Coordinates of C-alpha atoms and ligand atoms in Angstrom, one line a residue:
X557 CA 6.3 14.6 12.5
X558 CA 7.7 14.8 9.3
X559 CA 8.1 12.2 6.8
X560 CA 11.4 12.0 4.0
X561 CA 10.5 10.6 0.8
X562 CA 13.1 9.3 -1.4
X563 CA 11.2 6.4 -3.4
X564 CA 11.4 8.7 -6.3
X565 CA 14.6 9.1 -8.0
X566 CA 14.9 13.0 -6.8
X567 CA 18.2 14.6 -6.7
X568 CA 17.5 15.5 -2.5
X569 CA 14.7 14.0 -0.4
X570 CA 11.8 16.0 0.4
X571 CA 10.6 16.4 4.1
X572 CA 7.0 16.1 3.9
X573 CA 5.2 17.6 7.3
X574 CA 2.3 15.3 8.2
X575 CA -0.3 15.8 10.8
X576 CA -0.5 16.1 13.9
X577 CA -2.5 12.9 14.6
X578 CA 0.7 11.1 13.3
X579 CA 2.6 11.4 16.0
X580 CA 0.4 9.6 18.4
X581 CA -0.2 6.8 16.3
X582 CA 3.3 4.3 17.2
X583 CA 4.4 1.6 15.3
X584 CA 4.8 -0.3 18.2
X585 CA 7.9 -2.7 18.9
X586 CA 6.0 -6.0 18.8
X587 CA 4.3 -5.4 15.8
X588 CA 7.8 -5.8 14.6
X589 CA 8.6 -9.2 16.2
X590 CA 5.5 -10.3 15.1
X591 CA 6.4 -10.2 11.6
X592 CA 8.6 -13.1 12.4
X593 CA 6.0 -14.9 14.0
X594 CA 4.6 -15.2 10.5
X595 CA 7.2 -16.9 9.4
X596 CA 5.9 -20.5 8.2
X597 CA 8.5 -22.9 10.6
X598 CA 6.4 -21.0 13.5
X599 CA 3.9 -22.3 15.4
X600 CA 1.9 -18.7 16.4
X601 CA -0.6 -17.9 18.3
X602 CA -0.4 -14.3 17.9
X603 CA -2.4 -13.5 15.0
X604 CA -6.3 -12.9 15.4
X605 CA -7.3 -15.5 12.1
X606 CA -10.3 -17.7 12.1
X607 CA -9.3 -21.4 10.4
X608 CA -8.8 -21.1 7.1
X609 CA -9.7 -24.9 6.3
X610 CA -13.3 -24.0 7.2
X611 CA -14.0 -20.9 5.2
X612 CA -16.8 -21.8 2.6
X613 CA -14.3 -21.2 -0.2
X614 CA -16.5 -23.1 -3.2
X615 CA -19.6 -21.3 -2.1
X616 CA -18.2 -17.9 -1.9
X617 CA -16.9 -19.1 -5.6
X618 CA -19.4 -20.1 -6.8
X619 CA -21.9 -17.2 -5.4
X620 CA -19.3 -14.5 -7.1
X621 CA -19.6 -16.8 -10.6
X622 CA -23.2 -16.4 -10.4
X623 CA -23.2 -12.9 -9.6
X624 CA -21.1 -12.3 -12.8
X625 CA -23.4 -14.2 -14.6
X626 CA -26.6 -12.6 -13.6
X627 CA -26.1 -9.0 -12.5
X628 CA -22.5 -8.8 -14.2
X629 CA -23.2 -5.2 -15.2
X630 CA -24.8 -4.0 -12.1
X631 CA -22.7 -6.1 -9.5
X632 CA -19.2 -3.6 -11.5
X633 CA -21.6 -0.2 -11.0
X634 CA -21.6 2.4 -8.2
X635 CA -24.3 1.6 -5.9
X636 CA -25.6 3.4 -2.6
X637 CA -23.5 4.3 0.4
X638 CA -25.9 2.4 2.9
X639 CA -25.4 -1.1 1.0
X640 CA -27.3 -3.5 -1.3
X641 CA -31.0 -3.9 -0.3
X642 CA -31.3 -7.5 -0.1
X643 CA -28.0 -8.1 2.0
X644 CA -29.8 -5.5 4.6
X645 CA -32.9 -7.3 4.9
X646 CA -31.5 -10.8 5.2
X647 CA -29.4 -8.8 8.3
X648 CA -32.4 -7.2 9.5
X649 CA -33.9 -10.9 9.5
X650 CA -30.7 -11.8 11.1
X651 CA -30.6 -9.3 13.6
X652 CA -34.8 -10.1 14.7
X653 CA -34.2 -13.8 15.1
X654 CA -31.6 -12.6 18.3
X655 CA -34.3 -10.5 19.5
X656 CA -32.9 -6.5 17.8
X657 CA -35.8 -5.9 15.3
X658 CA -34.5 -3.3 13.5
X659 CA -35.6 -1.3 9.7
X660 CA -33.7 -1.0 6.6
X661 CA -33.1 1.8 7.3
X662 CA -31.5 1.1 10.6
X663 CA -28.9 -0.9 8.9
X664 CA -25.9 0.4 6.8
X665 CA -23.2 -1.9 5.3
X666 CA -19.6 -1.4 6.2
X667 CA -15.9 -2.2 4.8
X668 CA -15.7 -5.0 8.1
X669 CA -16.8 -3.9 11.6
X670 CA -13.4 -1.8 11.5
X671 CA -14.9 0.5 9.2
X672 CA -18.0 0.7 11.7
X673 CA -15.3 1.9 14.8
X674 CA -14.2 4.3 12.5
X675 CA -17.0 5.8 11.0
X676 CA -18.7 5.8 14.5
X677 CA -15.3 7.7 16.2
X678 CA -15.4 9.9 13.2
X679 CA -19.7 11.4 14.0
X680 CA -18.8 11.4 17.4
X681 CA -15.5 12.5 18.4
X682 CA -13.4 15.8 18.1
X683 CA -10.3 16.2 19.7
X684 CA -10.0 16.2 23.3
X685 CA -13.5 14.1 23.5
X686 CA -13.1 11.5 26.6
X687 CA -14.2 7.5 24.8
X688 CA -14.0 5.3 27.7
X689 CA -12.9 1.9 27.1
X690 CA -12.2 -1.4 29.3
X691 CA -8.4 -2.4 30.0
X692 CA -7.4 -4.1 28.3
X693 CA -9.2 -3.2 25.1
X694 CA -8.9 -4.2 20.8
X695 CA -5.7 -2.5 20.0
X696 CA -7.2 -1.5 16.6
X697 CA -9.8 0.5 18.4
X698 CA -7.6 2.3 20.6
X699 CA -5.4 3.5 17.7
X700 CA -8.5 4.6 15.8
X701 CA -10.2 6.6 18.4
X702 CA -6.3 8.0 19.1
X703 CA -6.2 8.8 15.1
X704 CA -9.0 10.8 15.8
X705 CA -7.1 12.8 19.1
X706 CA -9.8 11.8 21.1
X707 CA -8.6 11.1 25.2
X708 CA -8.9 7.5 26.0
X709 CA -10.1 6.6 29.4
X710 CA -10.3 3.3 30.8
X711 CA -11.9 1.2 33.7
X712 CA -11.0 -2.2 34.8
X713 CA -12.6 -5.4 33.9
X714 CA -13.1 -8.9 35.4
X715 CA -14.3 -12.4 34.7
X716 CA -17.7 -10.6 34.0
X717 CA -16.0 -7.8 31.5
X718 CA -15.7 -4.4 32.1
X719 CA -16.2 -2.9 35.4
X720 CA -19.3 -0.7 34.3
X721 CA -19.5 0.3 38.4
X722 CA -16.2 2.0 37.7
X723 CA -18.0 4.6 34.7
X724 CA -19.7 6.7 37.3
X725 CA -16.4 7.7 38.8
X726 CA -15.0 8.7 35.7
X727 CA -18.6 10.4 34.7
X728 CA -18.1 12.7 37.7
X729 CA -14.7 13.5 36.1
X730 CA -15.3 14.3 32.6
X731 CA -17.9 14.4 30.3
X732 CA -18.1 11.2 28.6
X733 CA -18.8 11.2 24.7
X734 CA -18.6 7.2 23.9
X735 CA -18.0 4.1 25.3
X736 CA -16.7 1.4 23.6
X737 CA -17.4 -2.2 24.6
X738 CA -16.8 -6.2 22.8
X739 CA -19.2 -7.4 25.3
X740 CA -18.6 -10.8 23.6
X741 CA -15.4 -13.2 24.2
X742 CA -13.8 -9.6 24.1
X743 CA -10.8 -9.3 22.4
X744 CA -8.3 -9.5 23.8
X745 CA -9.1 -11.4 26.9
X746 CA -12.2 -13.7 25.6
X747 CA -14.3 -12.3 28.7
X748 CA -18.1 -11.5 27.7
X749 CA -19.9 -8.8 29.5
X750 CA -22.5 -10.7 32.2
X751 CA -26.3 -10.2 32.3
X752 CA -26.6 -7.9 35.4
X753 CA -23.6 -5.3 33.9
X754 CA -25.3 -5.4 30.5
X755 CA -28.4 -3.6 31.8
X756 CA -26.2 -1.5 34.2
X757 CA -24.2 -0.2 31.2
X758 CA -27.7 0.7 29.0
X759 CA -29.0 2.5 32.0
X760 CA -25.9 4.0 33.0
X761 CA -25.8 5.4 28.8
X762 CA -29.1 6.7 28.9
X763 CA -29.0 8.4 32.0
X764 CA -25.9 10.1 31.1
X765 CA -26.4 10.8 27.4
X766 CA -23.4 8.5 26.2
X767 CA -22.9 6.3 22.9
X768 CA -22.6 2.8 23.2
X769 CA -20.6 1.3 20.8
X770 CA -21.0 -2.7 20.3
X771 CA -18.4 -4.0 18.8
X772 CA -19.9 -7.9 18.2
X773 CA -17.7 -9.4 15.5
X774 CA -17.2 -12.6 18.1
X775 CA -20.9 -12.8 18.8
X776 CA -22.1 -15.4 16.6
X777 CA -18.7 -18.2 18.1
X778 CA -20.2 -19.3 21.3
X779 CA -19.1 -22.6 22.2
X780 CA -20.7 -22.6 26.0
X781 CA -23.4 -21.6 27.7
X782 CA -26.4 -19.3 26.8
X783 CA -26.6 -16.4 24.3
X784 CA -27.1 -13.0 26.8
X785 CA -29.2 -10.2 25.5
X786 CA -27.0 -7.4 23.4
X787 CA -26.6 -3.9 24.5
X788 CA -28.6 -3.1 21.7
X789 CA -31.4 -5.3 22.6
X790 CA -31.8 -3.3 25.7
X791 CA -31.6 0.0 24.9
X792 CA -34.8 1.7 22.9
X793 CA -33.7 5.2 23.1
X794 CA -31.1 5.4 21.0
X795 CA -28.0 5.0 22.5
X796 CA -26.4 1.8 21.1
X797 CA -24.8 1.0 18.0
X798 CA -23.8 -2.2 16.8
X799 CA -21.6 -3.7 14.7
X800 CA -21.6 -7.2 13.3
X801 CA -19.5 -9.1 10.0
X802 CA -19.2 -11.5 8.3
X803 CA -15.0 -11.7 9.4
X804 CA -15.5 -14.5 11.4
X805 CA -18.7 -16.2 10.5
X806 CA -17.4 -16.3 6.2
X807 CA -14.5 -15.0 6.0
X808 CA -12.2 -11.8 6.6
X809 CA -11.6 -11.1 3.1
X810 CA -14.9 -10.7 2.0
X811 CA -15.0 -7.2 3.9
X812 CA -18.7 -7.0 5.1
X813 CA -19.6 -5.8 7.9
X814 CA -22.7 -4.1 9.5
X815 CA -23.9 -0.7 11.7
X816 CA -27.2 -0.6 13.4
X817 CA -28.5 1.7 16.0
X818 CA -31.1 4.7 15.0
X819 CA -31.9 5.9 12.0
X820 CA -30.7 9.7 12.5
X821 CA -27.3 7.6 13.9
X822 CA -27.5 6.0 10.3
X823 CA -28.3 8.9 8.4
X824 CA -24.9 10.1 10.1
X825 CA -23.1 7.3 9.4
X826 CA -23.7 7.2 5.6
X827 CA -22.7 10.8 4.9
X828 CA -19.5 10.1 6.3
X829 CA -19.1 6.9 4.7
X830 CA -20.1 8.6 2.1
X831 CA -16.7 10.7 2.2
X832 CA -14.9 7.9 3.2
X833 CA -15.1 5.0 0.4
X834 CA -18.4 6.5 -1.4
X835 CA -19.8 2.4 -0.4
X836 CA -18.3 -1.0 0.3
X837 CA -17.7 -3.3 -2.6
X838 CA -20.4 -4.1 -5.0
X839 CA -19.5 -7.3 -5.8
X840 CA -18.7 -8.6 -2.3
X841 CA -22.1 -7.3 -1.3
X842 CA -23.9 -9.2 -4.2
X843 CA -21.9 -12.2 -3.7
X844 CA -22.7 -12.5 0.1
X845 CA -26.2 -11.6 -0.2
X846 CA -26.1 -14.6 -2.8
X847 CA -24.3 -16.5 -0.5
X848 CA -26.9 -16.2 2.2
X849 CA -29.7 -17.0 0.4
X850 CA -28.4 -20.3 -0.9
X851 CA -26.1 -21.2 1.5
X852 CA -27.4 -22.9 5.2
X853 CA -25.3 -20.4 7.5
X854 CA -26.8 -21.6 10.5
X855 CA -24.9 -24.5 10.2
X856 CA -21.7 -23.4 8.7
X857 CA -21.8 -21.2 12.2
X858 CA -22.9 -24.5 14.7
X859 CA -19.9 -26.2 12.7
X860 CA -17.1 -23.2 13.3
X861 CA -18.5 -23.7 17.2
X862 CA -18.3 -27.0 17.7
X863 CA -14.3 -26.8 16.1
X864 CA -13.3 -23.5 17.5
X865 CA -15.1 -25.4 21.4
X866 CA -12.8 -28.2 20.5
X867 CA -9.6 -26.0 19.9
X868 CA -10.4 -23.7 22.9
X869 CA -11.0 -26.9 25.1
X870 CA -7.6 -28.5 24.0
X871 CA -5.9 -25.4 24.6
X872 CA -7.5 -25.2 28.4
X873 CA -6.0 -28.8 28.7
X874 CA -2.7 -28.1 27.8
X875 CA -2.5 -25.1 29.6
X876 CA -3.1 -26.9 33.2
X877 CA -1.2 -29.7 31.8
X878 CA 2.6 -28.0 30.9
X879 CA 2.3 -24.4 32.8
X880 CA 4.5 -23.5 35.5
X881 CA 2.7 -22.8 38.9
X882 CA 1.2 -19.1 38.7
X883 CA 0.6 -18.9 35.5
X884 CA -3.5 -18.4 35.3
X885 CA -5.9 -17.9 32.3
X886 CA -9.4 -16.6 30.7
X887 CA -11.7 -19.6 30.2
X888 CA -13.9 -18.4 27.3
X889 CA -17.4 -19.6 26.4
X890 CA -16.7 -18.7 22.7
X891 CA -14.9 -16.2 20.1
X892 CA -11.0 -16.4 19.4
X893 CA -8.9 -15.6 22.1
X894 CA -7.9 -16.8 25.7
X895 CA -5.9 -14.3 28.1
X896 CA -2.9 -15.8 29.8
X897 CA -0.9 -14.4 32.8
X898 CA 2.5 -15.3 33.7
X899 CA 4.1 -16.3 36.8
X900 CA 5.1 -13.1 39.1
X901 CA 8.2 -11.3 37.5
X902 CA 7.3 -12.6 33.5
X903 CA 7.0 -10.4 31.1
X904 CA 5.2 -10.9 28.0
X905 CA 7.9 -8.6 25.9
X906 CA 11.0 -10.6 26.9
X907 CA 9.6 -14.4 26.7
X908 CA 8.7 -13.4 23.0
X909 CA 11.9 -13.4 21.8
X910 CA 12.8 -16.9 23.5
X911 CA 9.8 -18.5 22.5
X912 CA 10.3 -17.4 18.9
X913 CA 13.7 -19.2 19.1
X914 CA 11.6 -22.7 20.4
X915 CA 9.1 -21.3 17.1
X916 CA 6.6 -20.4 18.8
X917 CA 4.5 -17.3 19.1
X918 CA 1.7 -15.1 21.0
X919 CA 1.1 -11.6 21.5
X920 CA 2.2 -9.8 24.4
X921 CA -0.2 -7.5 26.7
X922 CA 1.3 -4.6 26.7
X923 CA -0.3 -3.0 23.3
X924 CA -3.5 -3.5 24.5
X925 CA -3.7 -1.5 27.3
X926 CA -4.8 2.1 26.7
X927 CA -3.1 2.9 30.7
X928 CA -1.2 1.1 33.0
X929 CA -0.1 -2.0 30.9
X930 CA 0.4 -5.2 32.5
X931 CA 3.3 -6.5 30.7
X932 CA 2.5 -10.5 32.7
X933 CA -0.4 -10.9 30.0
X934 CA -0.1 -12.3 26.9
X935 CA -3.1 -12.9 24.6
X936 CA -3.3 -16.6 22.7
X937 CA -5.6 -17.5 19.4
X938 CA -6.8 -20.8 19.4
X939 CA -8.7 -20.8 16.3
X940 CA -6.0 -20.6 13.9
X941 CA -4.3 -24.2 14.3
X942 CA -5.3 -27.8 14.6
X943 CA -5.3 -29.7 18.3
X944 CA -2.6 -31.2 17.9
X945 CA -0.4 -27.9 16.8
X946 CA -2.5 -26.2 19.6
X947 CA -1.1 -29.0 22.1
X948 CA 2.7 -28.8 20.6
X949 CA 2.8 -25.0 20.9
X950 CA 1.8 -24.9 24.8
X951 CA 4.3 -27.8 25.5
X952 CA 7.2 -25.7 23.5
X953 CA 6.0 -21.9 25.1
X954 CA 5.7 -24.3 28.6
X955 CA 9.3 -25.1 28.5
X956 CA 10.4 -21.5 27.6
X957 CA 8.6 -20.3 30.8
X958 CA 9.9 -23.5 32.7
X959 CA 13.4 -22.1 31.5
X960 CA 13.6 -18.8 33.3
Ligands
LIG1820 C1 -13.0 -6.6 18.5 C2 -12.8 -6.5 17.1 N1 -13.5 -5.5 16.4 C3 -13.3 -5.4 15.1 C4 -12.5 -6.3 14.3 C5 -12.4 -6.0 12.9 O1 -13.1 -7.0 12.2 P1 -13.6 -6.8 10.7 O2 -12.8 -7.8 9.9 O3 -15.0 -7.1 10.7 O4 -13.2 -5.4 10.3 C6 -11.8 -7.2 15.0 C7 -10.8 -8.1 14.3 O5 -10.1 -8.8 14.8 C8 -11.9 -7.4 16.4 O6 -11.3 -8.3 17.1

């Protein structure tokens, strides 16, 4: 692939030859057409944003103010790739109170739990190495572990997540190097990963010598039903490593995030992370480590559950009140995201463009599939807009599937 620059006033443009990993990473079509969702007259479902109303804004404010105040000099320094002690150990105390006792030096802090996927793909992968991943899967994931030329392959998944009976098939097949999992209201289809598969899925890692990779940024947003054991929980040899931020518990724009799995995996992580950004933000460490200490999370949390239950729950309403026959849906116990499918012969592609003239918006299936794309689905946010916008937008995207 080769890429023409002319930003700079030169008398010709300059073909620049970039590599090869390029070429396999698309812009893809809808990413275009979801621009417009952005626009403010629509009503979209599309984007993956928590509320903003209920970010802490004052005590994220008021935590930087006193970093500046107290630690100015030292919060503007370099500091160590692995993160700022006292933000580790409140994680570590974090991470014991949900049963993963873990050591400081089992914990590193990252740039957002994408920086985790990519640090992780980047120890483990070289080109040609076979991740497997459940299909539908997070689109960002899929185009790191494609930036890295790795060869995606997938197995199904349920109401119970992915189909970990499908991995010995594929095991048979190929030798498998990672698998990557959001065994939480999984993104995109808000599905979480049941009890039974969670301790088929450690076994079936250690016997076979595979990563685990738990992507948990949804964990902490359950709305129903009980908390199940993580991967990591289950696993004492070695084979898991988890990622958790702050994304969707503070806020997005913080970027902190968290690794923890064994300390040689850690070790590996920091000396590429160490390439990679030298370490995350000082004074977003500092300023979230201040945060915690003053600041009753626990509750902020119980509070984004009871809302995001409530937006969820009014979203399940109006779905069975305005969909056409054979349209059917996820039912998630927490996170972001439900999973729609459309009556036989929809497709999520083509209704886009209609329901963005009605002004409102979600995000097709298609992307999100790393093989044979099922373009019926469509993935919906519920987090991002108030009941009664929730309500509104399903009545307007109902009557654009009532019109075909
Ligand atoms: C499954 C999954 N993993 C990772 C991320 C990235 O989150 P962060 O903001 O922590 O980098 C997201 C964000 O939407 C996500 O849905």
């Amino acid at each position: 692939m080769t890429l023409t620059s002319s930003a700079m006033p030169t008398p010709s443009p300059v073909s620049l030859q970039l590599a090869r990993r390029m070429s396999r990473m698309k812009t893809s079509a809808v990413r275009e057409i979801l621009k417009v969702a952005e626009r403010p007259d629509i009503l979209s479902f599309a984007g993956g944003l928590p509320a903003p109303e209920l970010f802490p804004v004052e005590a994220i404010a008021q935590a930087h103010a006193e970093v500046f105040a107290k630690e100015g000099p030292a919060a503007m320094q370099y500091s160590t790739t692995e993160g700022y002690g006292p933000l580790r150990e409140w994680i570590c105390g974090h991470l014991a109170q949900r049963g993963l006792p873990a050591t400081l030096e089992q914990v590193i802090i990252t740039a957002g739990s994408q920086q985790g996927i990519d640090l992780v793909a980047k120890v483990m992968l070289d080109p040609g190495d076979v991740v497997v991943v459940e299909n539908p899967s997070y689109l960002a994931a899929l185009q790191n572990f494609d930036g890295y030329e790795a060869r995606i392959e997938v197995v199904g998944s349920d109401d119970e997540g992915m189909r970990v009976d499908e991995l010995a098939e594929l095991a048979a097949r190929f030798p498998l190097k990672l698998i990557y999992i959001v065994p939480n209201f999984q993104n995109p289809k808000g599905t979480t990963l049941s009890l039974a598969r969670r301790h088929a899925l450690v076994r079936f890692a250690q016997r076979h010598g595979v990563l685990i990779l738990e992507d948990n940024p949804y964990g902490e947003l359950r709305f129903r039903g009980e908390a199940l054991p993580s991967l990591a929980s289950l696993d004492d040899s070695g084979v898991v490593v988890q990622l958790g931020t702050f994304s969707k518990t503070l806020a997005p724009g913080l970027r902190i995030g968290w690794a923890v799995g064994s300390r040689e995996m850690m070790r590996a992580l920091t000396v590429v992370k160490q390439s990679t950004d030298l370490h995350t933000a000082t004074l977003a460490q500092r300023a979230t480590a201040r945060l915690l200490k003053q600041f009753d999370y626990d509750r902020h949390v119980t509070r984004l559950c009871a809302v995001y239950g409530e937006r969820c729950q009014t979203m399940l309403d109006a779905l069975e009140a305005h969909m056409p026959e054979g349209t059917r849906w996820t039912h998630p116990d927490g996170g972001m995201f439900l999973w729609a499918e459309l009556p036989r012969g929809m497709r999520g592609e083509d209704i886009l463009p209609r329901a963005i003239e009605q002004k409102v918006a979600f995000v097709p299936g298609n992307p999100f599939f790393a093989a044979h794309p099922r373009s019926e689905c469509i993935r919906l946010n519920f987090s991002n807009r108030p009941p009664e916008l929730i309500e509104e937008g399903m009545q307007r995207l109902a009557s654009v599937l009532a019109a075909q």
